[in-house]
Amino acid sequence: MESGAASLTAEDLIGGHGCLDFVNTAGGGGKSRDLERMVSYEVLADWAELAGLLTARETASLRRLAKASPDEAFFALKQSLCFREALHSCLMALATDGVVPEESWQAITSQMTQCLAASHLKRRPSGFTRSIELEDGELDTILLRIGLLANDLLLSDDLRRLKNCDRCSWLYLDRSKGGRRRWCSMRACGNRAKVQRFAERQRVET
């Protein structure tokens, strides 16, 4: 997978669920997972804050930890990316009625078990929720929180809305009327498809 400096912005959070926004942090304009945006732990932490997984204070704290312990930060990043690709493999199969790869499934269930074991059940005004405190995981905090998101998605009714973009590897929950959404976003793949159709019409007419 090629590493790239292409940054992710709030406009890239198109998945409809934090777990899907995470698996969408790789991939380019086609179906292959050919562009890696999570090129450092610091980039991962910045993305996690953008996606609402970390507060600004937690991001700053993790950045300091990563600077002080670069080897541990690199390992935490690699673990997170391995989990992401296993998640993508399984979710892609679910979105396309394919066969869920057993190796990927074992990887994500093992990680989610660790995440649940590290989490705390907390009471909220509207009920109960599980959470991971920063001191529980430190550099693994992002991965642990993503694991809880994955558990949430796999147990939810929203899973039936899961779709893969017609042009790229990104995944999203289709909440459109009639379930007719085809693209990760009109800004990206939707516009590329329009340009391609226009070019094809031009060739036919000439």
Short mmCIF file of N, CA and C in Angstrom, two decimals, residues 120-204:
data_model
loop_
_atom_site.label_atom_id
_atom_site.label_comp_id
_atom_site.label_asym_id
_atom_site.label_seq_id
_atom_site.Cartn_x
_atom_site.Cartn_y
_atom_site.Cartn_z
N HIS A 120 -15.30 0.10 30.54
CA HIS A 120 -16.07 0.25 31.77
C HIS A 120 -17.52 0.54 31.41
N LEU A 121 -18.44 -0.08 32.11
CA LEU A 121 -19.85 0.20 31.91
C LEU A 121 -20.21 1.45 32.71
N LYS A 122 -20.73 2.45 32.01
CA LYS A 122 -21.07 3.71 32.66
C LYS A 122 -22.55 4.02 32.48
N ARG A 123 -23.11 4.62 33.53
CA ARG A 123 -24.53 4.99 33.47
C ARG A 123 -24.67 6.41 32.93
N ARG A 124 -25.55 6.56 31.95
CA ARG A 124 -25.86 7.86 31.37
C ARG A 124 -27.33 8.18 31.64
N PRO A 125 -27.74 9.44 31.46
CA PRO A 125 -29.15 9.78 31.66
C PRO A 125 -30.10 8.94 30.80
N SER A 126 -29.62 8.54 29.62
CA SER A 126 -30.48 7.78 28.71
C SER A 126 -30.27 6.27 28.80
N GLY A 127 -29.37 5.84 29.67
CA GLY A 127 -29.11 4.40 29.79
C GLY A 127 -27.67 4.13 30.15
N PHE A 128 -27.12 3.06 29.59
CA PHE A 128 -25.75 2.66 29.89
C PHE A 128 -24.91 2.64 28.62
N THR A 129 -23.62 2.83 28.80
CA THR A 129 -22.69 2.78 27.67
C THR A 129 -21.36 2.25 28.16
N ARG A 130 -20.57 1.75 27.23
CA ARG A 130 -19.22 1.30 27.55
C ARG A 130 -18.22 2.35 27.11
N SER A 131 -17.17 2.55 27.90
CA SER A 131 -16.19 3.57 27.56
C SER A 131 -14.78 3.07 27.89
N ILE A 132 -13.83 3.67 27.20
CA ILE A 132 -12.41 3.41 27.45
C ILE A 132 -11.78 4.72 27.91
N GLU A 133 -11.24 4.73 29.11
CA GLU A 133 -10.58 5.92 29.61
C GLU A 133 -9.14 5.96 29.09
N LEU A 134 -8.61 7.14 28.93
CA LEU A 134 -7.26 7.29 28.38
C LEU A 134 -6.22 6.51 29.17
N GLU A 135 -6.31 6.55 30.48
CA GLU A 135 -5.30 5.88 31.30
C GLU A 135 -5.41 4.36 31.21
N ASP A 136 -6.54 3.85 30.73
CA ASP A 136 -6.70 2.40 30.59
C ASP A 136 -5.86 1.85 29.44
N GLY A 137 -5.78 2.63 28.36
CA GLY A 137 -5.10 2.12 27.18
C GLY A 137 -3.89 2.90 26.74
N GLU A 138 -3.80 4.16 27.17
CA GLU A 138 -2.75 5.07 26.73
C GLU A 138 -2.64 5.04 25.21
N LEU A 139 -1.51 4.61 24.65
CA LEU A 139 -1.35 4.67 23.20
C LEU A 139 -2.32 3.75 22.46
N ASP A 140 -2.85 2.75 23.14
CA ASP A 140 -3.84 1.86 22.54
C ASP A 140 -5.26 2.40 22.64
N THR A 141 -5.43 3.56 23.22
CA THR A 141 -6.77 4.09 23.47
C THR A 141 -7.59 4.20 22.19
N ILE A 142 -6.98 4.69 21.12
CA ILE A 142 -7.72 4.86 19.86
C ILE A 142 -8.21 3.51 19.35
N LEU A 143 -7.32 2.53 19.32
CA LEU A 143 -7.70 1.19 18.86
C LEU A 143 -8.80 0.60 19.73
N LEU A 144 -8.70 0.76 21.03
CA LEU A 144 -9.71 0.21 21.93
C LEU A 144 -11.07 0.85 21.70
N ARG A 145 -11.07 2.16 21.49
CA ARG A 145 -12.35 2.84 21.24
C ARG A 145 -12.93 2.46 19.88
N ILE A 146 -12.07 2.25 18.91
CA ILE A 146 -12.56 1.80 17.60
C ILE A 146 -13.15 0.39 17.72
N GLY A 147 -12.53 -0.43 18.54
CA GLY A 147 -13.07 -1.77 18.77
C GLY A 147 -14.47 -1.74 19.34
N LEU A 148 -14.72 -0.81 20.25
CA LEU A 148 -16.08 -0.66 20.79
C LEU A 148 -17.05 -0.21 19.71
N LEU A 149 -16.58 0.68 18.82
CA LEU A 149 -17.44 1.11 17.71
C LEU A 149 -17.76 -0.05 16.78
N ALA A 150 -16.77 -0.89 16.52
CA ALA A 150 -17.00 -2.05 15.66
C ALA A 150 -18.02 -2.99 16.28
N ASN A 151 -17.90 -3.21 17.58
CA ASN A 151 -18.86 -4.05 18.29
C ASN A 151 -20.27 -3.46 18.19
N ASP A 152 -20.36 -2.14 18.35
CA ASP A 152 -21.64 -1.45 18.25
C ASP A 152 -22.26 -1.63 16.86
N LEU A 153 -21.46 -1.45 15.81
CA LEU A 153 -21.98 -1.58 14.45
C LEU A 153 -22.44 -3.00 14.15
N LEU A 154 -21.63 -3.98 14.51
CA LEU A 154 -21.97 -5.37 14.18
C LEU A 154 -23.21 -5.86 14.92
N LEU A 155 -23.55 -5.23 16.04
CA LEU A 155 -24.73 -5.63 16.80
C LEU A 155 -25.97 -4.79 16.45
N SER A 156 -25.80 -3.80 15.58
CA SER A 156 -26.90 -2.87 15.32
C SER A 156 -27.71 -3.26 14.08
N ASP A 157 -28.95 -2.76 14.03
CA ASP A 157 -29.80 -2.97 12.86
C ASP A 157 -29.28 -2.20 11.65
N ASP A 158 -28.41 -1.21 11.88
CA ASP A 158 -27.87 -0.42 10.78
C ASP A 158 -27.03 -1.25 9.82
N LEU A 159 -26.59 -2.41 10.26
CA LEU A 159 -25.73 -3.23 9.41
C LEU A 159 -26.41 -3.58 8.09
N ARG A 160 -27.73 -3.63 8.09
CA ARG A 160 -28.45 -3.95 6.84
C ARG A 160 -28.37 -2.81 5.84
N ARG A 161 -27.97 -1.63 6.28
CA ARG A 161 -27.83 -0.49 5.38
C ARG A 161 -26.41 -0.36 4.81
N LEU A 162 -25.55 -1.29 5.17
CA LEU A 162 -24.15 -1.20 4.78
C LEU A 162 -23.98 -1.38 3.27
N LYS A 163 -23.25 -0.46 2.66
CA LYS A 163 -22.99 -0.52 1.22
C LYS A 163 -21.55 -0.13 0.92
N ASN A 164 -21.11 -0.57 -0.24
CA ASN A 164 -19.79 -0.21 -0.77
C ASN A 164 -19.98 0.74 -1.95
N CYS A 165 -19.19 1.80 -1.98
CA CYS A 165 -19.24 2.75 -3.09
C CYS A 165 -19.03 2.02 -4.42
N ASP A 166 -19.75 2.45 -5.46
CA ASP A 166 -19.64 1.82 -6.76
C ASP A 166 -18.26 1.96 -7.39
N ARG A 167 -17.49 2.97 -6.94
CA ARG A 167 -16.20 3.23 -7.59
C ARG A 167 -14.98 2.93 -6.73
N CYS A 168 -15.11 3.03 -5.42
CA CYS A 168 -13.92 2.87 -4.56
C CYS A 168 -14.19 1.86 -3.44
N SER A 169 -13.24 1.75 -2.54
CA SER A 169 -13.32 0.73 -1.48
C SER A 169 -14.03 1.23 -0.23
N TRP A 170 -14.48 2.47 -0.24
CA TRP A 170 -15.09 3.03 0.96
C TRP A 170 -16.48 2.45 1.21
N LEU A 171 -16.83 2.40 2.50
CA LEU A 171 -18.11 1.83 2.94
C LEU A 171 -18.93 2.89 3.65
N TYR A 172 -20.25 2.72 3.62
CA TYR A 172 -21.14 3.69 4.26
C TYR A 172 -22.47 3.04 4.58
N LEU A 173 -23.22 3.69 5.45
CA LEU A 173 -24.59 3.28 5.75
C LEU A 173 -25.52 4.09 4.86
N ASP A 174 -26.29 3.41 4.06
CA ASP A 174 -27.18 4.08 3.11
C ASP A 174 -28.51 4.40 3.80
N ARG A 175 -28.67 5.65 4.18
CA ARG A 175 -29.92 6.08 4.80
C ARG A 175 -30.75 6.94 3.83
N SER A 176 -30.41 6.87 2.57
CA SER A 176 -31.14 7.66 1.57
C SER A 176 -32.53 7.08 1.35
N LYS A 177 -33.42 7.92 0.85
CA LYS A 177 -34.78 7.47 0.56
C LYS A 177 -34.74 6.42 -0.54
N GLY A 178 -35.31 5.26 -0.24
CA GLY A 178 -35.32 4.18 -1.21
C GLY A 178 -34.02 3.41 -1.28
N GLY A 179 -33.03 3.79 -0.47
CA GLY A 179 -31.76 3.07 -0.45
C GLY A 179 -31.05 3.10 -1.79
N ARG A 180 -31.03 4.26 -2.44
CA ARG A 180 -30.47 4.35 -3.79
C ARG A 180 -29.09 5.02 -3.85
N ARG A 181 -28.50 5.27 -2.74
CA ARG A 181 -27.17 5.91 -2.75
C ARG A 181 -26.14 4.97 -3.38
N ARG A 182 -25.30 5.51 -4.28
CA ARG A 182 -24.32 4.69 -4.99
C ARG A 182 -22.88 5.06 -4.68
N TRP A 183 -22.66 6.28 -4.20
CA TRP A 183 -21.30 6.78 -4.06
C TRP A 183 -20.95 7.06 -2.60
N CYS A 184 -19.65 6.98 -2.31
CA CYS A 184 -19.21 7.39 -0.98
C CYS A 184 -19.60 8.85 -0.76
N SER A 185 -19.40 9.68 -1.79
CA SER A 185 -19.84 11.07 -1.76
C SER A 185 -19.91 11.59 -3.19
N MET A 186 -20.80 12.54 -3.43
CA MET A 186 -20.87 13.15 -4.74
C MET A 186 -19.64 13.99 -5.01
N ARG A 187 -19.05 14.55 -3.96
CA ARG A 187 -17.86 15.38 -4.10
C ARG A 187 -16.69 14.59 -4.68
N ALA A 188 -16.60 13.33 -4.32
CA ALA A 188 -15.48 12.50 -4.77
C ALA A 188 -15.91 11.59 -5.92
N CYS A 189 -16.34 10.39 -5.60
CA CYS A 189 -16.64 9.40 -6.64
C CYS A 189 -17.83 9.77 -7.50
N GLY A 190 -18.83 10.46 -6.94
CA GLY A 190 -19.97 10.87 -7.75
C GLY A 190 -19.55 11.79 -8.88
N ASN A 191 -18.70 12.75 -8.58
CA ASN A 191 -18.22 13.66 -9.61
C ASN A 191 -17.32 12.95 -10.62
N ARG A 192 -16.50 12.01 -10.15
CA ARG A 192 -15.65 11.25 -11.07
C ARG A 192 -16.51 10.45 -12.05
N ALA A 193 -17.59 9.89 -11.54
CA ALA A 193 -18.48 9.12 -12.42
C ALA A 193 -19.13 10.03 -13.46
N LYS A 194 -19.53 11.24 -13.06
CA LYS A 194 -20.11 12.19 -14.00
C LYS A 194 -19.13 12.55 -15.10
N VAL A 195 -17.88 12.81 -14.71
CA VAL A 195 -16.84 13.16 -15.68
C VAL A 195 -16.61 12.00 -16.64
N GLN A 196 -16.58 10.78 -16.12
CA GLN A 196 -16.37 9.61 -16.96
C GLN A 196 -17.52 9.43 -17.95
N ARG A 197 -18.76 9.60 -17.49
CA ARG A 197 -19.91 9.45 -18.40
C ARG A 197 -19.88 10.52 -19.49
N PHE A 198 -19.50 11.75 -19.12
CA PHE A 198 -19.43 12.84 -20.09
C PHE A 198 -18.37 12.53 -21.15
N ALA A 199 -17.21 12.04 -20.70
CA ALA A 199 -16.13 11.71 -21.63
C ALA A 199 -16.56 10.58 -22.57
N GLU A 200 -17.29 9.60 -22.05
CA GLU A 200 -17.75 8.50 -22.88
C GLU A 200 -18.76 8.98 -23.93
N ARG A 201 -19.65 9.90 -23.54
CA ARG A 201 -20.61 10.45 -24.50
C ARG A 201 -19.90 11.25 -25.59
N GLN A 202 -18.86 11.99 -25.20
CA GLN A 202 -18.09 12.77 -26.17
C GLN A 202 -17.43 11.85 -27.19
N ARG A 203 -16.89 10.73 -26.74
CA ARG A 203 -16.24 9.80 -27.65
C ARG A 203 -17.24 9.19 -28.64
N VAL A 204 -18.44 8.87 -28.12
CA VAL A 204 -19.49 8.28 -28.98
C VAL A 204 -19.93 9.28 -30.03
#
